[in-house]
Short mmCIF file of C-alpha atoms in Angstrom, two decimals:
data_model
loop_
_atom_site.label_atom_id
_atom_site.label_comp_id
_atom_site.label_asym_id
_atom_site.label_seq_id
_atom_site.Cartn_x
_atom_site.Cartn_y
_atom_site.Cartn_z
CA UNK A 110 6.11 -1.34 0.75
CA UNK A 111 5.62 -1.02 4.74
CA UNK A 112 3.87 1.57 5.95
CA UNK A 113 4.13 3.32 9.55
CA UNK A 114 2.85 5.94 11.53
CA UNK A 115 4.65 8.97 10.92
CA UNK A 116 6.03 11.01 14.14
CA UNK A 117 8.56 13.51 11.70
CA UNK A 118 8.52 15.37 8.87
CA UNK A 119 12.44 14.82 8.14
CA UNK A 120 13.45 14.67 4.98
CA UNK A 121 16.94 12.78 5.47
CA UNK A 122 19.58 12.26 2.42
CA UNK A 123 19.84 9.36 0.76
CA UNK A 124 22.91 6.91 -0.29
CA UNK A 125 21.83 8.17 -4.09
CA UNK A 126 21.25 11.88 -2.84
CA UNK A 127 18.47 12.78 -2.87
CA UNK A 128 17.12 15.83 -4.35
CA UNK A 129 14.23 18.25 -3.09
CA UNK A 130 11.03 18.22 -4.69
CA UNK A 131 11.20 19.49 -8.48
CA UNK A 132 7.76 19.33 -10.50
CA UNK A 133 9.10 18.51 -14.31
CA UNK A 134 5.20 19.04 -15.87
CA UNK A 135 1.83 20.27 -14.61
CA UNK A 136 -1.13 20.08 -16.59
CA UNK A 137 -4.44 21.06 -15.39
CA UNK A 138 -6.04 21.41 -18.85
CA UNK A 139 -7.78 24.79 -17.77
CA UNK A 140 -6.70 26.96 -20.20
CA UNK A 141 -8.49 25.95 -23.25
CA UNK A 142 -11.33 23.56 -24.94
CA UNK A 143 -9.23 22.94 -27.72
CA UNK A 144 -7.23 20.01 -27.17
CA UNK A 145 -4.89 20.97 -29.91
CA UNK A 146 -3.50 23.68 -27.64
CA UNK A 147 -1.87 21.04 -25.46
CA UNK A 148 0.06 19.87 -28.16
CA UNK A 149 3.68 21.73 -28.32
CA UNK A 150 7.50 22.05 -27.34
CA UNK A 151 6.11 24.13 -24.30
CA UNK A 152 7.19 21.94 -20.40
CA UNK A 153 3.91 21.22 -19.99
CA UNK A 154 2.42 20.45 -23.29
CA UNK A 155 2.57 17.01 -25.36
CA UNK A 156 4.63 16.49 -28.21
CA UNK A 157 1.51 14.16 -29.58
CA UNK A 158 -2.03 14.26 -28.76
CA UNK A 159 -2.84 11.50 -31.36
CA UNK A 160 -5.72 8.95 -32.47
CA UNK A 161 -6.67 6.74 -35.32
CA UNK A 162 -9.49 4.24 -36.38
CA UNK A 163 -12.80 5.19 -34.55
CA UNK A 164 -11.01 6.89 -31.26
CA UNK A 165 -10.55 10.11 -30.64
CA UNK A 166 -8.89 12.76 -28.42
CA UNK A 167 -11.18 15.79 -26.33
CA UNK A 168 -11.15 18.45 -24.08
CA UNK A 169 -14.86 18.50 -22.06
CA UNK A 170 -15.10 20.32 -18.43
CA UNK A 171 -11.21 20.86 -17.97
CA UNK A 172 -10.37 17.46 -18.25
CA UNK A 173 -8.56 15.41 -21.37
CA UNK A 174 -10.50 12.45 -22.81
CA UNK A 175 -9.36 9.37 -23.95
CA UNK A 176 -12.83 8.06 -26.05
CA UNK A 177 -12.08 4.50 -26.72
CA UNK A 178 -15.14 3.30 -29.81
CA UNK A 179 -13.79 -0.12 -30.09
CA UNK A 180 -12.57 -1.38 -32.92
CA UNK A 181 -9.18 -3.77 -33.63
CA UNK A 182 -5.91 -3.07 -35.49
CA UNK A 183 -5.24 0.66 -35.78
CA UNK A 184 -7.91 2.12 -33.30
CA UNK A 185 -5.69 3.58 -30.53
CA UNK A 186 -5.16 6.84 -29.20
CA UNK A 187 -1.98 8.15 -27.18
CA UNK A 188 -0.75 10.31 -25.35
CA UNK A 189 3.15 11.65 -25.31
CA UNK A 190 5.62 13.88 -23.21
CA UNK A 191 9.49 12.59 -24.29
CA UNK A 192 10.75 16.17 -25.21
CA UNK A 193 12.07 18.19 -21.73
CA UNK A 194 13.15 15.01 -20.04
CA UNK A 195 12.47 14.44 -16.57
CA UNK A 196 15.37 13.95 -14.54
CA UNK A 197 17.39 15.52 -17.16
CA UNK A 198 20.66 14.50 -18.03
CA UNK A 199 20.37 12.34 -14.84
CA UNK A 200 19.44 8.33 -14.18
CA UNK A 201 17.98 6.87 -11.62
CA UNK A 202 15.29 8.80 -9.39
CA UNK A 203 12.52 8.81 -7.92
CA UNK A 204 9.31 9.98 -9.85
CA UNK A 205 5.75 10.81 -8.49
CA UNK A 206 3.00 10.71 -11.21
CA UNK A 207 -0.34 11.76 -9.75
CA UNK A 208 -3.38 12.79 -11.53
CA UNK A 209 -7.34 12.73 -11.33
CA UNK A 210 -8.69 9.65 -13.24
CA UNK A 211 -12.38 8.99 -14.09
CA UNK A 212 -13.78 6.10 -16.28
CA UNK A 213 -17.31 6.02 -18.18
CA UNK A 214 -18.96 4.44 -21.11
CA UNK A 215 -17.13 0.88 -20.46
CA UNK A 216 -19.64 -2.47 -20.36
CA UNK A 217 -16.96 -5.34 -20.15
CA UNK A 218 -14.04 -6.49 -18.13
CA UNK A 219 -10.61 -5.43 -19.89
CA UNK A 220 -7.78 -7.13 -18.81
CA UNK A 221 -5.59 -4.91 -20.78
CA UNK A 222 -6.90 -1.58 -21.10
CA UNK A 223 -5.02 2.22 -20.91
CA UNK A 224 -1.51 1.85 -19.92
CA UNK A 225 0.59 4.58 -19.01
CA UNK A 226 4.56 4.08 -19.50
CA UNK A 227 7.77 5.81 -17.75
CA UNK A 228 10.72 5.15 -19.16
CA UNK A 229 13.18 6.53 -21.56
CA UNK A 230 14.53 6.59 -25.40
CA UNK A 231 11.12 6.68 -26.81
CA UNK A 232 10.80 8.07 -29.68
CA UNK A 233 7.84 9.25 -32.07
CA UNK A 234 3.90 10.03 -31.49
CA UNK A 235 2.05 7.42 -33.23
CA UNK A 236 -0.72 6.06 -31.53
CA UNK A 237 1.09 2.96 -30.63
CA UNK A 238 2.05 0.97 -27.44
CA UNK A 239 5.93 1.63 -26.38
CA UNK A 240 8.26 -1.03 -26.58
CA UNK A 241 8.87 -2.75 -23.01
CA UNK A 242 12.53 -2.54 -23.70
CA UNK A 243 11.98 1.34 -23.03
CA UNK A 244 9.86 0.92 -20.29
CA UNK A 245 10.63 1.26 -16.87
CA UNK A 246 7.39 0.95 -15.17
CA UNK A 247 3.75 0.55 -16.23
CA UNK A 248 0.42 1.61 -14.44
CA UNK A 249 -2.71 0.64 -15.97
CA UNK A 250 -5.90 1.52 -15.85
CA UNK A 251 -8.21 -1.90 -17.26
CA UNK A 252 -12.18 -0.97 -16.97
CA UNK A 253 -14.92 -3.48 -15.52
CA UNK A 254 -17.93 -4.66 -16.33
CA UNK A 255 -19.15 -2.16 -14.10
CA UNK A 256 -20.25 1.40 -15.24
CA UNK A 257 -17.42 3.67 -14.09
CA UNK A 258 -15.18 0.99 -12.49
CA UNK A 259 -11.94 0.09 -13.30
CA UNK A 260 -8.74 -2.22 -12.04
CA UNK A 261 -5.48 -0.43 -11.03
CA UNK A 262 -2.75 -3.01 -12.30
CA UNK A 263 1.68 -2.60 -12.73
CA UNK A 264 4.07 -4.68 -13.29
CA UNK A 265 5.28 -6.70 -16.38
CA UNK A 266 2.81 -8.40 -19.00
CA UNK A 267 -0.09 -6.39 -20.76
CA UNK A 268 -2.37 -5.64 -18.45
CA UNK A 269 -0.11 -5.57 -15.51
CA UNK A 270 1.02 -8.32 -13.48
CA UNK A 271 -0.10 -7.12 -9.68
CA UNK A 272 -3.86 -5.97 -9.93
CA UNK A 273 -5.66 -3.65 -7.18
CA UNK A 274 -9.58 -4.04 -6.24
CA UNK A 275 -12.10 -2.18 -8.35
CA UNK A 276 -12.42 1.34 -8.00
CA UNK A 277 -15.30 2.98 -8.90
CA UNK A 278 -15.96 7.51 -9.35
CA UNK A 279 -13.34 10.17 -9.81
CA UNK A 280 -9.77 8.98 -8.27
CA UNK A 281 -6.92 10.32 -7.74
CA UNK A 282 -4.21 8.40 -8.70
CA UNK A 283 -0.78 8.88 -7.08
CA UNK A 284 2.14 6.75 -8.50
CA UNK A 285 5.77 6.57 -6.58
CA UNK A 286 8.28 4.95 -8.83
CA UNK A 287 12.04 3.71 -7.26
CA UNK A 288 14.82 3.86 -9.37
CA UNK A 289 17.13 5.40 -7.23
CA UNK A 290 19.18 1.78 -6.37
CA UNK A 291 18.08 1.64 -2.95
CA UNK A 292 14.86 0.90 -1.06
CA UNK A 293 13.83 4.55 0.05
CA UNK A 294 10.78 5.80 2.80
CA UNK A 295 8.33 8.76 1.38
CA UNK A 296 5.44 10.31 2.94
CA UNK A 297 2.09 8.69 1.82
CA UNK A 298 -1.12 10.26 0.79
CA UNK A 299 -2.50 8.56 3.78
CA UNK A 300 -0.50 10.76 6.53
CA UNK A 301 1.80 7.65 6.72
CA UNK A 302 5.54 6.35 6.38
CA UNK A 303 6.01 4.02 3.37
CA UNK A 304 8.83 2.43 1.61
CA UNK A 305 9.25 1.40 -1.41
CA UNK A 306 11.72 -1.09 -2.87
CA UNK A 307 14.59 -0.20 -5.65
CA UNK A 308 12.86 -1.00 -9.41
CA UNK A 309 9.20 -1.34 -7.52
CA UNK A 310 6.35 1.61 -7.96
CA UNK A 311 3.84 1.78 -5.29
CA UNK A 312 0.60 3.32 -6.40
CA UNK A 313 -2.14 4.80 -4.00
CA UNK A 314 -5.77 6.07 -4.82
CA UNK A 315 -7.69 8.84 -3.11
CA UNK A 316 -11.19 9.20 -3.33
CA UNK A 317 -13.12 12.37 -3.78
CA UNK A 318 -14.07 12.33 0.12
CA UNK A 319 -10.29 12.21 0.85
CA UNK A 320 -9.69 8.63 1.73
CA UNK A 321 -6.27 7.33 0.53
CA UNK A 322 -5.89 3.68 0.10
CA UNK A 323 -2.42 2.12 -0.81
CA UNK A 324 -4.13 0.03 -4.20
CA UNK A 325 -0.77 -1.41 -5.21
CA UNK A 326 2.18 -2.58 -2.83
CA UNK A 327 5.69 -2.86 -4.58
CA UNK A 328 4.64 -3.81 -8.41
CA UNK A 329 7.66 -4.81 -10.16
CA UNK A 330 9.22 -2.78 -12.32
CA UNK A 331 8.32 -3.42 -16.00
CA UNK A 332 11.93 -3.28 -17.15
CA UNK A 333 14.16 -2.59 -13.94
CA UNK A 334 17.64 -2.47 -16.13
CA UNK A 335 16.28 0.82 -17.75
CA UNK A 336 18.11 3.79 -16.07
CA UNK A 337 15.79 6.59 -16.28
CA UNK A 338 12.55 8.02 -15.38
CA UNK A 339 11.94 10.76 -17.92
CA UNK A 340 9.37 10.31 -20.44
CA UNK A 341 5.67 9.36 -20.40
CA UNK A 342 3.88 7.55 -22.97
CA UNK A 343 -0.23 6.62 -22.81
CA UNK A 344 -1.76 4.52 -25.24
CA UNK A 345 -3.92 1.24 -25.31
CA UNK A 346 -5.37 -1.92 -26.56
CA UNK A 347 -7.39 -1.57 -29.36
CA UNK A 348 -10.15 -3.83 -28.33
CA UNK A 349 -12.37 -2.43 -25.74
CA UNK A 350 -15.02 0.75 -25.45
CA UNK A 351 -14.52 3.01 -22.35
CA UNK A 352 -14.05 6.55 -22.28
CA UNK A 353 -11.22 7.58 -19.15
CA UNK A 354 -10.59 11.61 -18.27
CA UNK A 355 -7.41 12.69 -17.35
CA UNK A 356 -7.26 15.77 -14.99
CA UNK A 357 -4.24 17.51 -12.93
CA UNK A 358 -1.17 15.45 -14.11
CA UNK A 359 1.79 16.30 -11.95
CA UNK A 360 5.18 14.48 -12.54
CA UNK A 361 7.84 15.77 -9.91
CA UNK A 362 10.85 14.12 -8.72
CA UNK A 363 10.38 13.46 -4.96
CA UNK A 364 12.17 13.65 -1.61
CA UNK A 365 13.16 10.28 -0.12
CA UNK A 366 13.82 8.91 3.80
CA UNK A 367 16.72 6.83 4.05
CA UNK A 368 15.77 3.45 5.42
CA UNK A 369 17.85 1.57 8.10
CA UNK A 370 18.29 -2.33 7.03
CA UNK A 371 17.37 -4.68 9.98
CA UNK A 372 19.86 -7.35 10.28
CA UNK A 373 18.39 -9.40 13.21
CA UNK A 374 15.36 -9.96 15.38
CA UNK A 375 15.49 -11.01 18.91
CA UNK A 376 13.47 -14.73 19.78
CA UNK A 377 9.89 -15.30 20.81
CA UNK A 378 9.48 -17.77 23.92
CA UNK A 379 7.03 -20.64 23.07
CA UNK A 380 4.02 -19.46 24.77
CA UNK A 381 0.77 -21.71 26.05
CA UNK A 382 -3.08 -20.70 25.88
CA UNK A 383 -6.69 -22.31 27.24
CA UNK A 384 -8.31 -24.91 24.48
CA UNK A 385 -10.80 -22.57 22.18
CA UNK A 386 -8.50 -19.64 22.29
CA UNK A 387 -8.60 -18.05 18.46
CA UNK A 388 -5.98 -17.67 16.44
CA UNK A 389 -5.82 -13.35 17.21
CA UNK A 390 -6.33 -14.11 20.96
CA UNK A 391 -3.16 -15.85 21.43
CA UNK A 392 -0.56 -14.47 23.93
CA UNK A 393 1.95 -13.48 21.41
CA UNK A 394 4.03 -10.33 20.83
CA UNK A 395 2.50 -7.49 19.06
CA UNK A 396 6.22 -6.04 18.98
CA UNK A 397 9.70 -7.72 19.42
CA UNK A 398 13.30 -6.22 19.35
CA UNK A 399 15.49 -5.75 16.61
CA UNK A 400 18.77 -4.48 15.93
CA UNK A 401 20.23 -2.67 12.39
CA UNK A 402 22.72 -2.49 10.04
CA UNK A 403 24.23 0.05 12.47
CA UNK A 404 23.83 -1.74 15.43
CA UNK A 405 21.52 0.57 17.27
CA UNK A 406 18.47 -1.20 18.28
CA UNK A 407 14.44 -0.89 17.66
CA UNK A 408 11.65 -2.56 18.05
CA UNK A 409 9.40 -3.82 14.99
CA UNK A 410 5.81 -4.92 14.68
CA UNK A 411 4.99 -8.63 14.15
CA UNK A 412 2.00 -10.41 12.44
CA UNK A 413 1.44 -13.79 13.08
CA UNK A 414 0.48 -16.65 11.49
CA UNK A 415 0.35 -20.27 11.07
CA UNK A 416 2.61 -22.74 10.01
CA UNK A 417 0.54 -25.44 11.20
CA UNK A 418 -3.02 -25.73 10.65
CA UNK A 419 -4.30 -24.00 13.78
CA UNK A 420 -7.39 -25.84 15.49
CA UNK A 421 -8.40 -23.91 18.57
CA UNK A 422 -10.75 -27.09 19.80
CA UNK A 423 -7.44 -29.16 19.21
CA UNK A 424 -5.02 -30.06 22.13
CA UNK A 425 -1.02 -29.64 21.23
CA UNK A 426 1.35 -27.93 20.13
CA UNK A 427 1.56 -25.95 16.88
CA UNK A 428 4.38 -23.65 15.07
CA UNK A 429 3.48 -20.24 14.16
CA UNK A 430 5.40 -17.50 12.22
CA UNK A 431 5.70 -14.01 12.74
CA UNK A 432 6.66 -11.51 9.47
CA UNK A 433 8.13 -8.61 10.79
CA UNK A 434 6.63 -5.34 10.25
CA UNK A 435 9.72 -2.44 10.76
CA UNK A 436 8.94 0.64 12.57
CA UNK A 437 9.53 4.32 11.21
CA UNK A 438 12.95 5.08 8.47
CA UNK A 439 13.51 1.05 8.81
CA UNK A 440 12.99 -1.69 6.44
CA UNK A 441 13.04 -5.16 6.39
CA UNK A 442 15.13 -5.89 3.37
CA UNK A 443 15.77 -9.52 4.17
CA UNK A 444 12.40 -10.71 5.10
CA UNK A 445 13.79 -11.51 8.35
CA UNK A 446 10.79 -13.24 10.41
CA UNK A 447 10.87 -15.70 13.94
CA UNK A 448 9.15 -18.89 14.21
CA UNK A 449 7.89 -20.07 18.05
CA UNK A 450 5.30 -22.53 19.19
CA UNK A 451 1.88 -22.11 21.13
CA UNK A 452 0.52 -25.47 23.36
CA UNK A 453 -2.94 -25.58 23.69
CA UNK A 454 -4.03 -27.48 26.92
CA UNK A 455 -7.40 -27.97 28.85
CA UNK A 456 -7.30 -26.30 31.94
CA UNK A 457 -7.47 -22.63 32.50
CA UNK A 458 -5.31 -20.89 35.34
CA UNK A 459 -7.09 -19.52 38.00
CA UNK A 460 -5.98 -17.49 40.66
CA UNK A 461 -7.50 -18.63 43.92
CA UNK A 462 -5.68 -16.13 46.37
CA UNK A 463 -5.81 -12.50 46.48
CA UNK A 464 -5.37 -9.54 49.03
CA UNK A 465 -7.10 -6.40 48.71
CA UNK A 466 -5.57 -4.70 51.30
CA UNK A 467 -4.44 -1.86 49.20
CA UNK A 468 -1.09 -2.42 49.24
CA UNK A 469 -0.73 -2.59 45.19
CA UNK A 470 0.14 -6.17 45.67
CA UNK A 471 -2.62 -8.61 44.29
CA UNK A 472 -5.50 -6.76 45.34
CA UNK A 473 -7.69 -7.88 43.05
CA UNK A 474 -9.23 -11.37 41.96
CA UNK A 475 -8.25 -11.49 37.90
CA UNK A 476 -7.92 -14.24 35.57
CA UNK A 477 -5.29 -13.49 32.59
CA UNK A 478 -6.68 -16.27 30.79
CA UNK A 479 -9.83 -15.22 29.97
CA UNK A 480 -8.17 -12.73 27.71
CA UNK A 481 -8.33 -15.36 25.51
CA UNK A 482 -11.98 -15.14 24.66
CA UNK A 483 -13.89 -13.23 22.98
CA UNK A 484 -16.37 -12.94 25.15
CA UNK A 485 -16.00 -13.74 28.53
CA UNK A 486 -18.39 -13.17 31.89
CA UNK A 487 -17.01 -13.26 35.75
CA UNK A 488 -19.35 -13.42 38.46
CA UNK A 489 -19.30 -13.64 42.16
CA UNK A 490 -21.77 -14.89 44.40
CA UNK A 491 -22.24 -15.38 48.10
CA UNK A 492 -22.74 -18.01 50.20
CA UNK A 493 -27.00 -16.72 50.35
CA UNK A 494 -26.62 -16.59 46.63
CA UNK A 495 -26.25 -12.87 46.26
CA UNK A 496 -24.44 -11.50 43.45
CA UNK A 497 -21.43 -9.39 44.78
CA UNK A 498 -19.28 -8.90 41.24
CA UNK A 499 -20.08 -8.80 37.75
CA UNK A 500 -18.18 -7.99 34.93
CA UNK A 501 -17.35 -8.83 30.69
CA UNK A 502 -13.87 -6.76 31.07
CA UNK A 503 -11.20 -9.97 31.76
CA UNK A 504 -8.37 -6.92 32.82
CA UNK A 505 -11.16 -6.00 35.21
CA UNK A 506 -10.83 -7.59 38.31
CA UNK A 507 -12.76 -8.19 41.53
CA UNK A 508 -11.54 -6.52 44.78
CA UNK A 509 -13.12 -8.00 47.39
CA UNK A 510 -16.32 -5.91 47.90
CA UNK A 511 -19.75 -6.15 47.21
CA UNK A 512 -21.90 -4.10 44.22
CA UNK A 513 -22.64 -1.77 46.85
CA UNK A 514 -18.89 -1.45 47.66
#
């Protein structure tokens, strides 16, 4: 996933075609205390609500729990939505799953804890895990030691292969799921640009202040040769105690941005910087040029780093790499990057002419290479020693006249 700042709201058409925004099942669980009430062939009840062993399945403030007792073998509870397909009669798609989460009553790490499932040709309501075969994607939701925290995790492998930092509180969970064949762009919780790759999920968390924080970049899809985003499945591992409510599950099909593929990226000079410059103070290019599949041309973002073990105290030369970040409806499908060289050397170029005569033309005394420090000081003195600049800004430079101007 790549995120960007987002000028538009443009909704552009896709190579799959995209479709507008369709909401397949809303569930708020307002409308009773009776959990049994959500069970039915109603769009946005469950076809199974179901628990064995020492777990068991609630209703308590508006919200559906999950009460996990512990246990082994046959104590599991599920939850399951096959009947009224999403995406019906269709394959492919691209499926947002977002809902309020909140965990309690856990005491131990869980590296495999309550997994939900999209996929398709499931079958049945037994409190039992799906089979990965008819899986497309997994999110799960694996409590800490922690009261009330839990890991995000996705990808193949119980427990999820690609884990997130703990979370802790009431979060909403928002889950964006490709199958569409094609890397698309969507708008992000955050206000942002994103993109997501074909067979990938990206999955965000908001916090109850509002803050949206991209928990899961691009987990792989669980089975990526499944066609079909249309049922949902929630169970879990037997072996753990936690308790997690469920609250406002949405499932709606999405619009998409069609992304332009960049095919090249212009070069990076070899550039040179002052011994002790840091690694983020080096003169390189926050942005450089590219061109797409098209052949219209943009310009992309580029972060930097090392090949070479950088050593600022260290005279030479050393290679450094730059990944490159696309700008807005663009992605980088290739992982296209440029590789240039910084010299460090000893000396540090000062300018010992100037005239401030106002023409615009090197009117002020400035050093460009203090730029390079963190935290640099210019001051000039007199002749009788008195002090007639002063300044910490190194784009701030000195124009000939005293503090008293």
């Amino acid at each position: 996933m790549k995120r960007y700042l987002l000028l538009c709201s443009v909704f552009l058409s896709g190579v799959w075609g995209v479709k507008a925004q369709t909401v397949y099942f809303s569930q708020d669980f307002n409308s009773s205390t009776d959990y049994t009430t959500y069970i039915g062939s109603g769009t946005n009840q469950f076809d199974g609500l179901m628990f064995n062993g020492t777990n068991s399945i609630n209703t308590l403030n508006n919200k559906l729990q999950i009460i996990k007792n512990g246990g082994t073998g046959t104590n599991r509870a599920s939850v399951t939505k096959t009947d009224h397909p999403f995406n019906p009669g269709g394959t492919g798609g691209f499926l947002k799953v977002s809902m309020e989460i909140t965990v309690s009553n856990n005491t131990t790490n869980i590296s495999n804890g309550f997994r939900f499932s999209i996929g398709a040709n499931m079958s049945g309501t037994a409190p039992a895990a799906p089979a990965d075969g008819n899986v497309h994607s997994d999110l799960y939701v694996n409590p800490t030691a922690t009261p009330g925290a839990f890991i995000l995790a996705g990808g193949a492998g119980a427990g999820g292969a690609v884990k997130s930092s703990a979370f802790s509180g009431t979060q909403k969970i928002v889950w964006y799921i490709n199958n569409t064949g094609v890397p698309v762009g969507y708008n992000a919780p955050d206000g942002t640009q994103a993109s997501v790759l074909n067979d990938y999920a990206d999955i965000w968390a908001i916090d109850e202040s509002g803050k949206a924080v991209l928990a899961i970049d691009d987990a792989p899809a669980t089975t990526p040769t499944l066609a079909g985003l249309q049922q949902l499945k929630i169970s879990n591992n037997p072996n753990f105690v936690a308790t997690l409510d469920i609250d406002d599950i949405v499932i709606s099909e999405e619009p998409t941005i069609e992304l332009k593929t960049i095919t090249s990226v212009a070069d990076v000079s070899p550039v040179t910087a002052p011994v002790k410059t840091i690694f983020s103070l080096l003169p390189l290019p926050a942005q450089i040029g590219v061109t797409y599949e098209d052949g219209t041309t943009g310009v992309a973002t580029v972060r930097w780093s090392a090949v070479t073990t950088y050593n600022p105290y260290k005279l030479g030369e050393y290679t450094v790499l730059g990944a490159i970040v696309p700008g807005s409806g663009a992605i980088n499908l290739n992982n296209l990057s440029v590789i240039t060289t910084v010299t460090l050397r000893d000396n540090i170029n000062i300018v010992n002419t100037f005239s401030p005569n106002g023409d615009g033309k090197n009117d002020t005394w400035i050093i460009p290479d203090l730029q390079r420090y963190v935290h640099p000081t210019v001051e000039v003195y007199a002749r009788d020693g008195k002090r007639l600049f002063y300044s910490t800004d190194p784009n701030v430079g000195w124009d000939g006249r005293n503090q008293s101007g």
